[in-house]
mmCIF file of C-alpha atoms in Angstrom:
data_model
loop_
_atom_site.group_PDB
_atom_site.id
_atom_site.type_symbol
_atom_site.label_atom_id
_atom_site.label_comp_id
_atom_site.label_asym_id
_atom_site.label_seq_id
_atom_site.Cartn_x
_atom_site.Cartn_y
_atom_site.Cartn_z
ATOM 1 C CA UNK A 255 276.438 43.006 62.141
ATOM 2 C CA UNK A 256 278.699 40.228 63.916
ATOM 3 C CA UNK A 257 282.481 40.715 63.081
ATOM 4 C CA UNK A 258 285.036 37.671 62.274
ATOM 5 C CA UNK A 259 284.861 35.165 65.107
ATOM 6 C CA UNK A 260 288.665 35.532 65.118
ATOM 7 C CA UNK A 261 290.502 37.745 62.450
ATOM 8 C CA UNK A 262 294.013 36.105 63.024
ATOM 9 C CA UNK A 263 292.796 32.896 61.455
ATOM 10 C CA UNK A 264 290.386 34.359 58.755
ATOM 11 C CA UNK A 265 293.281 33.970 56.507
ATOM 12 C CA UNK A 266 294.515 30.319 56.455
ATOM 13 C CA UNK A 267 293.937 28.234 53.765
ATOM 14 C CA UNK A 268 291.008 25.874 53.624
ATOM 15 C CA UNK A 269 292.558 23.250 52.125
ATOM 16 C CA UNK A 270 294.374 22.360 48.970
ATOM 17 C CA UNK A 271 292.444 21.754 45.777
ATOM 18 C CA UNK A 272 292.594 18.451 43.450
ATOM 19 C CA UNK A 273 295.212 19.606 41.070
ATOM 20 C CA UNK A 274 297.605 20.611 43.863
ATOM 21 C CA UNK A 275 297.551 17.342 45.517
ATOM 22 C CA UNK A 276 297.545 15.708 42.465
ATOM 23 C CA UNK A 277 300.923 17.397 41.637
ATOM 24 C CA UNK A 278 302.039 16.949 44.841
ATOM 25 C CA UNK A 279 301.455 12.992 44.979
ATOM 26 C CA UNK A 280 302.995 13.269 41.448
ATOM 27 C CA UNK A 281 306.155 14.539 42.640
ATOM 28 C CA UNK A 282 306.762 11.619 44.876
ATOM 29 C CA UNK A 283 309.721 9.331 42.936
ATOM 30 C CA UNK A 284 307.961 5.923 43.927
ATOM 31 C CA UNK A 285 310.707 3.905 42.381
ATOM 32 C CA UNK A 286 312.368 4.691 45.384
ATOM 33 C CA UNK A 287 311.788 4.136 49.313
ATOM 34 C CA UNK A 288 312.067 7.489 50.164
ATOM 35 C CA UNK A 289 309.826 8.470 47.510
ATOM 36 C CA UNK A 290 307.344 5.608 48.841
ATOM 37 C CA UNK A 291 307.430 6.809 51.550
ATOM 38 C CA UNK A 292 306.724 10.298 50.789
ATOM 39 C CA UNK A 293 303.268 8.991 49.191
ATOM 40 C CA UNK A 294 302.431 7.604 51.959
ATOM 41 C CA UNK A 295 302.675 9.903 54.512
ATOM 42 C CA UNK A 296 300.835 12.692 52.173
ATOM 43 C CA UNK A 297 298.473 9.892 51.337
ATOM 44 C CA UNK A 298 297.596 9.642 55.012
ATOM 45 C CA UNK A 299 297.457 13.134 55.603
ATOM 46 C CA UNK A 300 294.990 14.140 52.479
ATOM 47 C CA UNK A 301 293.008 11.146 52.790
ATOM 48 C CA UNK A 302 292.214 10.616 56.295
ATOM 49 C CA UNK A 303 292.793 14.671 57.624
ATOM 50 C CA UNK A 304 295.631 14.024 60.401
ATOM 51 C CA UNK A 305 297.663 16.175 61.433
ATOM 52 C CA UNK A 306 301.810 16.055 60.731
ATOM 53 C CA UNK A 307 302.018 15.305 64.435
ATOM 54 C CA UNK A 308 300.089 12.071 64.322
ATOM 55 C CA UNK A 309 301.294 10.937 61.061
ATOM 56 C CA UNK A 310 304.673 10.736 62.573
ATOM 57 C CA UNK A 311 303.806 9.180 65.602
ATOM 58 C CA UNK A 312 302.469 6.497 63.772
ATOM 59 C CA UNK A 313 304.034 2.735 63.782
ATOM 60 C CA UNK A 314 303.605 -0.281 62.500
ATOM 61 C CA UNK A 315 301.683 -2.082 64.988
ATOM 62 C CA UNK A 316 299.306 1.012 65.747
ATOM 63 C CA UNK A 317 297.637 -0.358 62.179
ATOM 64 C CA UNK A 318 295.425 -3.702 61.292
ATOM 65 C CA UNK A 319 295.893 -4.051 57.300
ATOM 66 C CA UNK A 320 293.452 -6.413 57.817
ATOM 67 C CA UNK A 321 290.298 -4.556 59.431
ATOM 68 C CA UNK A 322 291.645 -1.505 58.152
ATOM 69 C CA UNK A 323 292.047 0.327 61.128
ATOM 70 C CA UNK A 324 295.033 2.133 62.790
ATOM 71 C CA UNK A 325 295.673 3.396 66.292
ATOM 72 C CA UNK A 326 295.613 7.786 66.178
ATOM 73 C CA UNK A 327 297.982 8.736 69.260
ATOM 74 C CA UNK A 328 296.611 12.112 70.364
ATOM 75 C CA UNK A 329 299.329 12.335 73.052
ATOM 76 C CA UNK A 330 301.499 10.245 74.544
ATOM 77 C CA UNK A 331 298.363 8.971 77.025
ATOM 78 C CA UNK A 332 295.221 9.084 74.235
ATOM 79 C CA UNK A 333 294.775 7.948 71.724
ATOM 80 C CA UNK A 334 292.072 7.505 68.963
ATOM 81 C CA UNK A 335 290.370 4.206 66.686
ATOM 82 C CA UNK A 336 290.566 5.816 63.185
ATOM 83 C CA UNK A 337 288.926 3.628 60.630
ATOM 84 C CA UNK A 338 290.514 4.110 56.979
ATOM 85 C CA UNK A 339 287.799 4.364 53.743
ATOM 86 C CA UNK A 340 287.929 1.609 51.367
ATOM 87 C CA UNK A 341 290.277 3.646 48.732
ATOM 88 C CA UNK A 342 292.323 4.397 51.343
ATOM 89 C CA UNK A 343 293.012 0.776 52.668
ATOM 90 C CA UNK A 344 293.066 -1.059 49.558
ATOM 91 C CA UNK A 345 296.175 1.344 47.363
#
């Protein structure tokens, strides 16, 4: 019988269920711009999977509101076309 592929990461987490990231939106205070902004970076990162690394290196021009697209910056010389889903976009 075939053992874990790799014990050390048989343990993480798989990912957060819908009530947890339901509270966790929740607990954003969107009256104010830190609070806006806290729902949208954990917007980004349940919704479209990137990691905390990307999310920060985002900026404004890597995304087109318009086609609903953003530039994903791998590392400082790649990068990635990430297309957002409709919900996404239009919130």
């Amino acid at each position: 019988m075939p053992g874990v592929a790799s014990p050390r990461l048989a343990a993480l987490p798989r990912g957060l269920d819908a009530a947890t990231v339901t509270a966790l939106l929740g607990s954003c205070d969107r009256r104010s711009t830190v609070g806006r902004r806290d729902f949208a970076v954990l917007t980004v990162l349940v919704r479209l999977g990137l990691r905390a690394g990307e999310v920060a290196a985002l900026r404004l021009e890597d995304i087109d509101w318009r086609a609903a697209e953003m530039v994903v910056r791998e590392r400082a010389t790649a990068w990635t076309g990430c297309r957002c889903p409709q919900t996404s976009a239009r919130r």
